[in-house]
Amino acid sequence: MRLLLRVLSGWLLVGLLAGCGAKTNGPLSLNFVGSSRFTTGNRTVGAADTLATNLYAFTDTATDKSNHLTRFTATVRYTPQRAPFAYPSPLNLFINNVPADSLVTFMDSTLTHGDFLYTPVFGARTTSGTERWTFTATDRNGNSSARSFVLAVRRSDSAAVYHNYVLNLRVPATTKAARRFIDLKSGLALPAYTVLGSAPSVELQQLTDLIVLPDGLRLASPDTLGAIAPLSTTRWLTTNRRRTRFRLTTLLPAGFASVQDTVAIHNLFTGTGRAYLPALATGQVYAFRATSTSTIKGKGSVYGLLLVESVPNGSTTTGLRLQVRLAKQPR
């Protein structure tokens, strides 16, 4: 995922801003860059759709040459909660008082230059509801500018006893920045700068069940990643790491699709399991159990299955694709 593409040439800047109808007469401007591949406004999307947006922020230094950008933030609020839950039976016992999740800070960056181009690629929520994305730029003189959009997801199977979605992860690089931090319960795949940025999010760390290592061929539990690849114990305390274990099953893809009740999902995880999967292969089906530590809110275990649909093959189009199916828990 590219984060910084600085100092655009003057002719390109004019073309980009003209394309999204931006105003350029303020000391600070933040605008969506419009194209067919970028999300720039409210829309309804599919569960777990992969989306991208593009924003360009810049300061007008014609009247104040010392002015520059100082901060850029990207936040998202999910309403109602992004994690699925089991509805009561019969359904008329359900009381609709599900609260919204706390605000998620997707990015919070300190800046020292005059322009900033931000191009995040992200997955939409996997449960029914909305997510409001808000992007804010601030300059040295205290001016700020914000842009936002709302994405809506509608599922017809919210009352099912299991939750399913597809994780479709590109593998753009082999550096530590290419790691993805997965909340298996909700299906969110967060970049490294969200979980381990300048101000690490303890809440998001406590929700992470799985880390996808940079090559896209290896999966690790948060409580063992330090032994597999460098992970600071000061930026992510060991007491805030969930314990996830995997077991390779004998299921084929057709068998994976036939597992549709919570008992069957639970029963497929047996033994102690493995904390690290070093070589994923297409067609494998793993059972998993993700457990909170004693200091993390929301104790208890989450059980589910992972079907490996594809693995990176060196091309720019094929990445890691996982089908996930998990047993819902009561709210």
Short mmCIF file of C-alpha atoms in Angstrom, two decimals, residues 49-304:
data_model
loop_
_atom_site.label_atom_id
_atom_site.label_comp_id
_atom_site.label_asym_id
_atom_site.label_seq_id
_atom_site.Cartn_x
_atom_site.Cartn_y
_atom_site.Cartn_z
CA ASP A 49 -15.28 -5.72 -0.79
CA THR A 50 -11.77 -4.41 -1.41
CA LEU A 51 -11.86 -0.65 -1.92
CA ALA A 52 -9.41 2.19 -2.44
CA THR A 53 -9.58 5.94 -2.11
CA ASN A 54 -7.15 8.72 -2.96
CA LEU A 55 -6.79 12.08 -1.20
CA TYR A 56 -4.41 14.94 -1.83
CA ALA A 57 -3.70 17.60 0.81
CA PHE A 58 -1.60 20.70 0.24
CA THR A 59 -0.97 24.14 1.71
CA ASP A 60 -0.97 27.41 -0.23
CA THR A 61 2.41 28.97 0.44
CA ALA A 62 1.87 32.01 -1.79
CA THR A 63 1.08 34.24 1.22
CA ASP A 64 2.94 32.29 3.91
CA LYS A 65 5.97 30.38 2.74
CA SER A 66 6.57 28.94 6.21
CA ASN A 67 3.22 27.17 6.35
CA HIS A 68 3.16 23.39 5.94
CA LEU A 69 1.07 20.35 6.81
CA THR A 70 1.44 19.08 10.37
CA ARG A 71 -1.01 16.21 10.70
CA PHE A 72 -3.20 13.84 8.72
CA THR A 73 -5.74 11.45 10.24
CA ALA A 74 -8.06 8.80 8.86
CA THR A 75 -10.77 7.45 11.16
CA VAL A 76 -13.70 5.08 10.72
CA ARG A 77 -16.78 4.45 12.86
CA TYR A 78 -18.78 1.24 12.42
CA THR A 79 -22.51 1.29 13.22
CA PRO A 80 -23.70 -1.00 14.68
CA GLN A 81 -20.80 -3.09 15.98
CA ARG A 82 -18.60 -4.64 13.31
CA ALA A 83 -18.33 -8.10 14.93
CA PRO A 84 -21.18 -10.57 14.27
CA PHE A 85 -23.24 -12.08 17.05
CA ALA A 86 -25.72 -14.92 17.44
CA TYR A 87 -29.34 -13.82 17.47
CA PRO A 88 -31.65 -15.38 20.08
CA SER A 89 -34.18 -18.02 19.17
CA PRO A 90 -36.96 -17.22 18.49
CA LEU A 91 -35.97 -13.98 16.76
CA ASN A 92 -38.79 -11.99 18.39
CA LEU A 93 -36.76 -12.07 21.61
CA PHE A 94 -34.13 -9.83 20.03
CA ILE A 95 -33.91 -6.31 21.45
CA ASN A 96 -32.24 -3.95 19.01
CA ASN A 97 -29.93 -2.03 21.31
CA VAL A 98 -26.60 -2.95 19.72
CA PRO A 99 -24.16 -0.08 20.35
CA ALA A 100 -21.81 1.42 17.80
CA ASP A 101 -18.17 0.47 18.06
CA SER A 102 -15.62 2.96 19.33
CA LEU A 103 -13.93 5.17 16.76
CA VAL A 104 -11.07 3.40 14.96
CA THR A 105 -8.03 5.49 14.05
CA PHE A 106 -6.87 3.99 10.77
CA MET A 107 -4.01 6.46 10.36
CA ASP A 108 -2.52 9.30 12.42
CA SER A 109 0.58 10.79 10.83
CA THR A 110 2.73 13.79 11.72
CA LEU A 111 3.80 15.77 8.64
CA THR A 112 6.49 18.37 7.97
CA HIS A 113 6.02 19.12 4.28
CA GLY A 114 3.65 21.03 2.07
CA ASP A 115 1.71 18.27 0.34
CA PHE A 116 0.60 14.71 1.00
CA LEU A 117 -0.99 12.02 -1.17
CA TYR A 118 -2.76 9.19 0.66
CA THR A 119 -3.93 6.07 -1.21
CA PRO A 120 -5.23 3.43 1.20
CA VAL A 121 -6.60 0.06 0.07
CA PHE A 122 -8.98 -1.41 2.62
CA GLY A 123 -11.75 -3.96 3.08
CA ALA A 124 -15.35 -3.02 3.79
CA ARG A 125 -17.07 -4.43 6.86
CA THR A 126 -18.34 -8.01 6.61
CA THR A 127 -21.50 -7.55 8.70
CA SER A 128 -24.61 -5.46 7.93
CA GLY A 129 -24.35 -1.80 8.84
CA THR A 130 -22.49 1.35 7.88
CA GLU A 131 -18.97 2.68 8.22
CA ARG A 132 -18.15 6.39 8.10
CA TRP A 133 -14.65 7.25 6.93
CA THR A 134 -13.35 10.72 7.82
CA PHE A 135 -10.06 12.18 6.62
CA THR A 136 -8.65 15.36 8.19
CA ALA A 137 -5.59 17.45 7.33
CA THR A 138 -4.18 20.18 9.59
CA ASP A 139 -1.51 22.79 8.85
CA ARG A 140 1.03 24.76 10.91
CA ASN A 141 -1.31 27.76 11.20
CA GLY A 142 -4.12 25.70 12.73
CA ASN A 143 -6.27 25.42 9.61
CA SER A 144 -7.98 22.08 9.01
CA SER A 145 -9.92 20.48 6.19
CA ALA A 146 -11.92 17.26 6.24
CA ARG A 147 -13.56 14.93 3.74
CA SER A 148 -15.73 11.87 4.45
CA PHE A 149 -17.93 9.18 2.95
CA VAL A 150 -20.26 6.47 4.27
CA LEU A 151 -20.24 2.87 3.09
CA ALA A 152 -23.26 0.62 3.67
CA VAL A 153 -23.33 -3.21 3.69
CA ARG A 154 -26.56 -5.22 3.62
CA ARG A 155 -26.55 -8.96 4.25
CA SER A 156 -29.58 -11.23 3.98
CA ASP A 157 -28.13 -13.92 6.27
CA SER A 158 -27.43 -11.97 9.47
CA ALA A 159 -29.54 -14.40 11.50
CA ALA A 160 -27.45 -17.45 10.48
CA VAL A 161 -25.58 -19.24 13.28
CA TYR A 162 -22.25 -18.83 11.47
CA HIS A 163 -20.54 -15.84 9.86
CA ASN A 164 -18.59 -16.03 6.60
CA TYR A 165 -16.52 -13.72 4.43
CA VAL A 166 -13.53 -13.64 2.09
CA LEU A 167 -10.17 -12.04 2.90
CA ASN A 168 -8.54 -10.92 -0.33
CA LEU A 169 -5.06 -9.62 0.48
CA ARG A 170 -2.63 -8.26 -2.04
CA VAL A 171 1.03 -8.72 -1.20
CA PRO A 172 2.67 -5.55 -2.53
CA ALA A 173 6.07 -5.89 -0.83
CA THR A 174 8.18 -8.09 1.40
CA THR A 175 9.01 -5.51 4.06
CA LYS A 176 7.57 -5.44 7.58
CA ALA A 177 5.18 -2.70 6.44
CA ALA A 178 3.41 -5.28 4.26
CA ARG A 179 2.18 -7.30 7.26
CA ARG A 180 -1.59 -7.44 7.78
CA PHE A 181 -3.22 -7.69 11.21
CA ILE A 182 -6.51 -9.58 11.07
CA ASP A 183 -9.50 -9.42 13.39
CA LEU A 184 -10.99 -12.78 12.40
CA LYS A 185 -14.24 -12.07 14.22
CA SER A 186 -15.14 -9.02 12.13
CA GLY A 187 -13.05 -9.72 9.02
CA LEU A 188 -11.03 -6.50 9.18
CA ALA A 189 -7.50 -6.59 7.78
CA LEU A 190 -5.49 -3.70 9.24
CA PRO A 191 -2.13 -2.43 7.95
CA ALA A 192 0.95 -2.27 10.16
CA TYR A 193 0.79 1.52 10.50
CA THR A 194 -2.68 1.25 12.07
CA VAL A 195 -1.76 -1.30 14.74
CA LEU A 196 1.87 -0.38 15.32
CA GLY A 197 2.08 3.27 14.25
CA SER A 198 3.47 6.23 16.15
CA ALA A 199 0.59 5.89 18.62
CA PRO A 200 -0.14 2.13 18.80
CA SER A 201 -3.80 1.25 19.31
CA VAL A 202 -4.11 -1.06 22.31
CA GLU A 203 -7.75 -1.73 21.43
CA LEU A 204 -6.88 -2.92 17.92
CA GLN A 205 -3.97 -4.96 19.22
CA GLN A 206 -6.32 -6.73 21.61
CA LEU A 207 -8.70 -7.52 18.73
CA THR A 208 -6.02 -8.95 16.41
CA ASP A 209 -6.29 -12.74 16.04
CA LEU A 210 -3.88 -13.33 13.20
CA ILE A 211 -0.86 -11.76 11.49
CA VAL A 212 -0.22 -12.34 7.79
CA LEU A 213 3.53 -12.08 7.24
CA PRO A 214 4.85 -10.02 4.30
CA ASP A 215 5.16 -12.80 1.72
CA GLY A 216 1.51 -13.77 2.17
CA LEU A 217 2.44 -17.42 2.60
CA ARG A 218 2.77 -17.52 6.39
CA LEU A 219 0.30 -16.96 9.23
CA ALA A 220 1.19 -16.43 12.88
CA SER A 221 -0.63 -16.00 16.16
CA PRO A 222 0.05 -12.62 17.85
CA ASP A 223 1.38 -14.33 20.97
CA THR A 224 4.15 -16.09 19.03
CA LEU A 225 5.03 -13.59 16.31
CA GLY A 226 8.02 -12.25 18.24
CA ALA A 227 9.68 -15.65 17.86
CA ILE A 228 9.02 -15.72 14.11
CA ALA A 229 9.64 -12.11 13.09
CA PRO A 230 10.62 -8.95 15.01
CA LEU A 231 7.76 -7.42 16.99
CA SER A 232 8.49 -4.93 19.74
CA THR A 233 7.29 -5.99 23.18
CA THR A 234 7.16 -2.33 24.21
CA ARG A 235 4.95 -1.25 21.30
CA TRP A 236 2.74 -4.34 21.68
CA LEU A 237 2.76 -5.76 25.19
CA THR A 238 2.62 -9.55 25.39
CA THR A 239 -0.33 -9.24 27.78
CA ASN A 240 -2.31 -7.60 24.95
CA ARG A 241 -1.79 -10.40 22.44
CA ARG A 242 -4.47 -12.92 21.62
CA ARG A 243 -3.63 -16.61 21.42
CA THR A 244 -4.71 -18.23 18.14
CA ARG A 245 -4.08 -21.86 17.26
CA PHE A 246 -4.60 -23.71 13.97
CA ARG A 247 -5.16 -27.33 13.01
CA LEU A 248 -4.96 -28.66 9.44
CA THR A 249 -8.13 -30.63 8.71
CA THR A 250 -8.84 -33.30 6.11
CA LEU A 251 -11.66 -31.24 4.59
CA LEU A 252 -11.72 -30.44 0.90
CA PRO A 253 -13.27 -27.16 -0.34
CA ALA A 254 -16.65 -28.87 -0.87
CA GLY A 255 -16.52 -30.16 2.69
CA PHE A 256 -15.70 -26.68 3.95
CA ALA A 257 -18.87 -25.33 2.32
CA SER A 258 -20.99 -28.03 3.98
CA VAL A 259 -20.00 -27.09 7.57
CA GLN A 260 -22.84 -24.80 8.59
CA ASP A 261 -23.46 -25.19 12.31
CA THR A 262 -21.54 -24.11 15.39
CA VAL A 263 -21.13 -27.61 16.84
CA ALA A 264 -19.47 -28.90 13.67
CA ILE A 265 -17.15 -25.87 13.56
CA HIS A 266 -16.14 -26.38 17.21
CA ASN A 267 -15.56 -30.11 16.75
CA LEU A 268 -13.09 -29.62 13.90
CA PHE A 269 -10.57 -28.06 16.25
CA THR A 270 -8.94 -30.81 18.30
CA GLY A 271 -5.71 -31.03 20.25
CA THR A 272 -3.44 -28.09 21.04
CA GLY A 273 -3.01 -26.80 17.51
CA ARG A 274 -0.16 -24.81 15.98
CA ALA A 275 0.69 -21.13 16.47
CA TYR A 276 2.52 -20.69 13.18
CA LEU A 277 1.74 -21.84 9.63
CA PRO A 278 4.96 -21.55 7.57
CA ALA A 279 3.77 -22.68 4.13
CA LEU A 280 0.17 -22.17 3.05
CA ALA A 281 -1.05 -24.12 0.04
CA THR A 282 -4.14 -23.75 -2.11
CA GLY A 283 -7.01 -26.03 -1.03
CA GLN A 284 -5.98 -26.42 2.59
CA VAL A 285 -8.66 -26.06 5.27
CA TYR A 286 -7.57 -25.10 8.79
CA ALA A 287 -9.67 -25.06 11.94
CA PHE A 288 -8.75 -22.30 14.36
CA ARG A 289 -9.41 -21.22 17.93
CA ALA A 290 -8.69 -17.61 18.97
CA THR A 291 -8.58 -16.96 22.70
CA SER A 292 -8.22 -13.79 24.76
CA THR A 293 -5.60 -13.46 27.46
CA SER A 294 -6.71 -12.65 31.00
CA THR A 295 -6.13 -8.91 30.50
CA ILE A 296 -8.11 -8.53 27.28
CA LYS A 297 -11.76 -7.60 27.23
CA GLY A 298 -14.19 -10.10 25.76
CA LYS A 299 -12.88 -13.32 27.24
CA GLY A 300 -13.68 -16.64 25.67
CA SER A 301 -12.71 -18.42 22.48
CA VAL A 302 -13.78 -17.92 18.88
CA TYR A 303 -13.85 -21.03 16.67
CA GLY A 304 -13.76 -21.06 12.90
#
